[in-house]
Short mmCIF file of C-alpha atoms in Angstrom, two decimals:
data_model
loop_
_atom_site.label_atom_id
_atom_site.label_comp_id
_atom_site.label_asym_id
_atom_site.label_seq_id
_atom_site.Cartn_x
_atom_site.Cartn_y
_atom_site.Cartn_z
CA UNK P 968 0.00 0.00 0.00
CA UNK P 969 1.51 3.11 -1.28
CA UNK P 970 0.60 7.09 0.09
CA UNK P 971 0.86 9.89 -1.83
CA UNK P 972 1.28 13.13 -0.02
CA UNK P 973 -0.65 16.34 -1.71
CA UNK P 974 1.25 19.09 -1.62
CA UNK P 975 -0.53 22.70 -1.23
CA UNK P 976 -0.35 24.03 -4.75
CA UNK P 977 1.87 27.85 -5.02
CA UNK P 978 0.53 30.20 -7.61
CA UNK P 979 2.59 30.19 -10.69
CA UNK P 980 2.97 32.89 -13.17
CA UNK P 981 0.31 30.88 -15.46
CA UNK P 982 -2.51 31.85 -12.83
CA UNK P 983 -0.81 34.95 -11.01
CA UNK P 984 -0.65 38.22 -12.94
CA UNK P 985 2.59 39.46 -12.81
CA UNK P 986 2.83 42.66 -10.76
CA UNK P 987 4.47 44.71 -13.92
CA UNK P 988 1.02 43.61 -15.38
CA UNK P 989 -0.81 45.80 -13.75
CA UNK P 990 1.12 48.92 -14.76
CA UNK P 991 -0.17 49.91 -17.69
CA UNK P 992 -3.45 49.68 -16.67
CA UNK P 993 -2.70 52.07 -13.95
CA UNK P 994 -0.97 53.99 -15.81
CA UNK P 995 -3.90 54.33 -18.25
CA UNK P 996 -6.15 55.45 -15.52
CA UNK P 997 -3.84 57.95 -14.20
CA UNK P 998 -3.19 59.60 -17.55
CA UNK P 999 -7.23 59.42 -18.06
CA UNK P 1000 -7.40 60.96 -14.41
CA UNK P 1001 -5.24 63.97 -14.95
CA UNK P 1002 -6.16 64.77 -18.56
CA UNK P 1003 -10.07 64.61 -17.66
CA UNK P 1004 -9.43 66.87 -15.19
CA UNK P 1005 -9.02 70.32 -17.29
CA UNK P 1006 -12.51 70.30 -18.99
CA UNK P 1007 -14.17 68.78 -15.60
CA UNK P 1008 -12.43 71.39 -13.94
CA UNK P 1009 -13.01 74.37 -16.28
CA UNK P 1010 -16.82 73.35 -16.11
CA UNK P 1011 -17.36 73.34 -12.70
CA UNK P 1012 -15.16 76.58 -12.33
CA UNK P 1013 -17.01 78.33 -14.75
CA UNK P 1014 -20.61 77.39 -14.08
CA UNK P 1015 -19.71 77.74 -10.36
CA UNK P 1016 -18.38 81.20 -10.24
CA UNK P 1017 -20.61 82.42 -12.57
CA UNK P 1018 -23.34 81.07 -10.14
CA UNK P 1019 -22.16 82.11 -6.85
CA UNK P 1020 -21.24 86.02 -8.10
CA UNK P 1021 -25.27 85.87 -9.82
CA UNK P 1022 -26.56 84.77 -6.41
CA UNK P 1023 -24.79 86.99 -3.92
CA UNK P 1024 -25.40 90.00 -6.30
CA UNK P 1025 -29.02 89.21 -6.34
CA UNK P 1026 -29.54 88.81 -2.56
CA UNK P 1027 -31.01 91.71 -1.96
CA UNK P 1028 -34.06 91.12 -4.63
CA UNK P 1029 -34.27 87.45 -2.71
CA UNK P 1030 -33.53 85.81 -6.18
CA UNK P 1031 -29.99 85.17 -5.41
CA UNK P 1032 -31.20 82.50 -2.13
CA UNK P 1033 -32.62 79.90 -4.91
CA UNK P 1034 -29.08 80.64 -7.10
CA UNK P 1035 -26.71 80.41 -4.56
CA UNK P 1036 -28.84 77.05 -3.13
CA UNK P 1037 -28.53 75.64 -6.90
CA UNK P 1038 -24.74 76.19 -6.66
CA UNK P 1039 -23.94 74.52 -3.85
CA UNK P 1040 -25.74 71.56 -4.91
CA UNK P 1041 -24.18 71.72 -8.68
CA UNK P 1042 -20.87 71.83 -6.47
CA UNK P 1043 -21.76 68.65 -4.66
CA UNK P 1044 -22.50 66.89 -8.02
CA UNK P 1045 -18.92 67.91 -9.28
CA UNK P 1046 -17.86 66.68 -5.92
CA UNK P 1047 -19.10 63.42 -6.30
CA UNK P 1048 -17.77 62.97 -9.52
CA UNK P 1049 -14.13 64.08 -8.27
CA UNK P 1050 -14.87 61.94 -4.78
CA UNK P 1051 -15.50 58.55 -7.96
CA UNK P 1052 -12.53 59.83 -9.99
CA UNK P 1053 -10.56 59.09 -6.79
CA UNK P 1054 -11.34 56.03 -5.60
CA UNK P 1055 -11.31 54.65 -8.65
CA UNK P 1056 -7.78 55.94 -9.87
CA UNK P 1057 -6.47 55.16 -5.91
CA UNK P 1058 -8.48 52.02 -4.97
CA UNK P 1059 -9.39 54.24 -1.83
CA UNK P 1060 -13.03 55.73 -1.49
CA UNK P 1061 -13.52 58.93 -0.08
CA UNK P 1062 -15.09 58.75 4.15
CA UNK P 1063 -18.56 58.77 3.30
CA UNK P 1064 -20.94 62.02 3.79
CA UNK P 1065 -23.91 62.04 6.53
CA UNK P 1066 -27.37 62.07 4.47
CA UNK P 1067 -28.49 65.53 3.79
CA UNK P 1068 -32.02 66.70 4.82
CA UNK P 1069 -33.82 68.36 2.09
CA UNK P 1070 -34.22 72.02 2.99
CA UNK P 1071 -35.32 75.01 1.39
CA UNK P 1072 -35.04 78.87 1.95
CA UNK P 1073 -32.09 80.33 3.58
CA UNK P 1074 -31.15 77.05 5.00
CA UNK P 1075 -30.19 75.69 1.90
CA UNK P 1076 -27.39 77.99 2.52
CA UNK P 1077 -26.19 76.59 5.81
CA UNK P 1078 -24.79 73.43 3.99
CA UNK P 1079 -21.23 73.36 5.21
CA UNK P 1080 -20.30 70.73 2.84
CA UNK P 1081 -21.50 72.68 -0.26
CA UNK P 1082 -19.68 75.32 0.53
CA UNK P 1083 -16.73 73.12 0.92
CA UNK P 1084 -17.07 71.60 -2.86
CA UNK P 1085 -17.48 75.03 -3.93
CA UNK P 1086 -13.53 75.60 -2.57
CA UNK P 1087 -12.77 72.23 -3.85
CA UNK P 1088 -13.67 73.43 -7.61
CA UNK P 1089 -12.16 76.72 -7.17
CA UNK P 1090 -8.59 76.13 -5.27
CA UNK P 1091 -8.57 72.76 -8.06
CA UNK P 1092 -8.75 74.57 -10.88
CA UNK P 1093 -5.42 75.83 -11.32
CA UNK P 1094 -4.20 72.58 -9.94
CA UNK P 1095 -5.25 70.79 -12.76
CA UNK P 1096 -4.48 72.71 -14.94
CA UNK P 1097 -0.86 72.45 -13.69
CA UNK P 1098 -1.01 68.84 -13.69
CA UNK P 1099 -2.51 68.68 -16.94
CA UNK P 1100 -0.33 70.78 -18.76
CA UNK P 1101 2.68 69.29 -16.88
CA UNK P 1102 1.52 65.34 -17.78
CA UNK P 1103 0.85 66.05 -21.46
CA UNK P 1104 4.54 67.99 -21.69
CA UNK P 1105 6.04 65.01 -20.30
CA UNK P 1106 4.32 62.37 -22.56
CA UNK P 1107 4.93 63.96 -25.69
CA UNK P 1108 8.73 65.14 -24.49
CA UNK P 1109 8.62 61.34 -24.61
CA UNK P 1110 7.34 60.46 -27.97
CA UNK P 1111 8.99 63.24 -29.32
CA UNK P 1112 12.56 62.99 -28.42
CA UNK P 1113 12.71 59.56 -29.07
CA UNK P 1114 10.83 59.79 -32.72
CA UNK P 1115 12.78 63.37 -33.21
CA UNK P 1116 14.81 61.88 -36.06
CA UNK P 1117 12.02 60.89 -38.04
CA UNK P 1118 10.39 64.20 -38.38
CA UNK P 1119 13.16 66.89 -37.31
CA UNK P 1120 13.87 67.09 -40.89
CA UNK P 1121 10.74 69.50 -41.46
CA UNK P 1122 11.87 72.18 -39.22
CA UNK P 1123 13.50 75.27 -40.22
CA UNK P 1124 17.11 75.68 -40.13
CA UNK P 1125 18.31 79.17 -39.18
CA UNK P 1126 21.34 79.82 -37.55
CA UNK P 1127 21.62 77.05 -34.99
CA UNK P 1128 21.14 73.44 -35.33
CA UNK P 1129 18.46 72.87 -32.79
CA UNK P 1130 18.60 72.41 -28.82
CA UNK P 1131 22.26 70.98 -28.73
CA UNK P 1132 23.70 73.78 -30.84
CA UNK P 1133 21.77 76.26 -28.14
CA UNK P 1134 22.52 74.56 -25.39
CA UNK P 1135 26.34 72.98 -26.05
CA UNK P 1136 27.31 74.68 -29.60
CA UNK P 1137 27.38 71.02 -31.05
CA UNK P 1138 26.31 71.92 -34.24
CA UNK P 1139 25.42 69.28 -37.12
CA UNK P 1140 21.74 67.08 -37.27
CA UNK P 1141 23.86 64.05 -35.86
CA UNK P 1142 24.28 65.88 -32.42
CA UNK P 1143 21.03 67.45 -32.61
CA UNK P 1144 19.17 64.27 -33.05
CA UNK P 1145 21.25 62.11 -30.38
CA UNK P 1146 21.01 64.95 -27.87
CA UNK P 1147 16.64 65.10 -28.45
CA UNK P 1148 17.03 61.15 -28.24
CA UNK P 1149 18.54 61.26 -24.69
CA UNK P 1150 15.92 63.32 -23.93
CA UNK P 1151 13.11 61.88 -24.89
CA UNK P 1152 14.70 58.70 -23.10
CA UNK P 1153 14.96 60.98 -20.14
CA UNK P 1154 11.29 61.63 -20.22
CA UNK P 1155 10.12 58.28 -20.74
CA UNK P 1156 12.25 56.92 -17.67
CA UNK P 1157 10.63 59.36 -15.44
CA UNK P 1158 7.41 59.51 -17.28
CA UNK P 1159 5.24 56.46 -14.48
CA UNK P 1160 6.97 58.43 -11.43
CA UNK P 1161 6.21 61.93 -12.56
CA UNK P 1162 2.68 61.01 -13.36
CA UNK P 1163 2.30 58.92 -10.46
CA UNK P 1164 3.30 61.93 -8.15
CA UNK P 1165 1.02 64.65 -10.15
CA UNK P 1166 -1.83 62.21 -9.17
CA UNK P 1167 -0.63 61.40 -5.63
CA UNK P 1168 -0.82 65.46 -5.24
CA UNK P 1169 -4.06 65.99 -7.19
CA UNK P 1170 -6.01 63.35 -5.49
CA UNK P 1171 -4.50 64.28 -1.88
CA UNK P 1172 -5.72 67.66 -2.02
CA UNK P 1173 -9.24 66.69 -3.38
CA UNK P 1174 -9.35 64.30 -0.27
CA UNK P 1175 -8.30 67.59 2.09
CA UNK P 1176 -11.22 69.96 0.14
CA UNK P 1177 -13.60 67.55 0.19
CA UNK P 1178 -13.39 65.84 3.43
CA UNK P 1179 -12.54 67.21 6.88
CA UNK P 1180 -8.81 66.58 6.97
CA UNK P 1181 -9.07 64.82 10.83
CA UNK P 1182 -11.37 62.27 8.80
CA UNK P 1183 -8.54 61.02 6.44
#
């Protein structure tokens, strides 16, 4: 009579994802996260400003009660589309808000956490529009460097030879294409981390706007 012992069986890299695997989607929803953010941002800039300085100029004719109460709550729908965009770049949702009691009249104006997402879409604005610009510069740095040979014949020659001639006098398209190759290498090494900590920053502050900081 023979046993056999069963051994417990170890994931192998057949039926467990590699964790390089999982970069590019994150990647992807990073880059998605940061370059959404201008036109969500300009829109609820915009269309928030524009409402809050209509409502408190119309306060004293009563109409501006009903405008400033439909800001707020067009700033807590932005919110909760920022509050979604983070936990679902991060994997970490957002501490959850206490139901709101309908209310009308001047207490619609007592809701501390409209107010709040009205900040939020005001101090974020020119956040992502730094992170925006700052992402897209890096990508294409990326593509372009490293593809500059292929199309750096169409640009116009003056006196210099491009950034190498400006930068080290090494004249010539040889040294002007190796030194926009390094660079574009440059950019693509750093391209994950840079993007990584424009979202890191982006999403931290949205958590401080839109959430009592103690609650983090």
């Amino acid at each position: 009579m023979t046993t056999t012992m069963e051994f417990p069986m170890t994931p192998t890299s057949a039926t467990q994802p590699a964790v390089g695997a999982r970069v590019p989607g994150r990647f992807r929803r990073e880059v998605g996260y940061l370059l959404s953010g201008l036109p969500l941002g300009t829109a609820a800039f915009v269309l928030l400003v524009t409402g809050f300085s209509l409502g408190v100029s119309t306060l004293v004719i009563a109409l501006g009660v009903p405008v400033l109460g439909g800001t707020l709550a067009m700033a807590r729908y932005f919110a909760r589309v920022e509050s979604a965009q983070i936990e679902y770049v991060t994997g970490r949702a957002l501490p959850p808000l206490p139901e709101r009691t309908p209310r009308g009249g001047w207490a619609m104006l007592a809701d501390a956490q409209g107010w709040r997402d009205l900040l939020h879409a005001v101090v974020m604005f020119p956040v992502r529009v730094t992170t925006f610009s700052l992402s897209v510069s890096w990508m294409a740095g990326a593509a372009g460097g490293l593809t500059y040979g292929l199309w750096s014949w169409s640009l116009p020659r003056d006196e210099n030879d491009g950034l190498a001639d400006l930068a080290f006098g090494w004249s010539g398209r040889g040294p002007d294409i190796a030194f926009m190759m390094v660079l574009g290498a440059f950019f693509l090494a750093t391209c994950v981390p840079v993007i990584r900590g424009l979202v890191a920053a982006q999403t931290g502050l949205g958590r401080v706007l839109l959430r009592d900081g103690g609650r983090l």
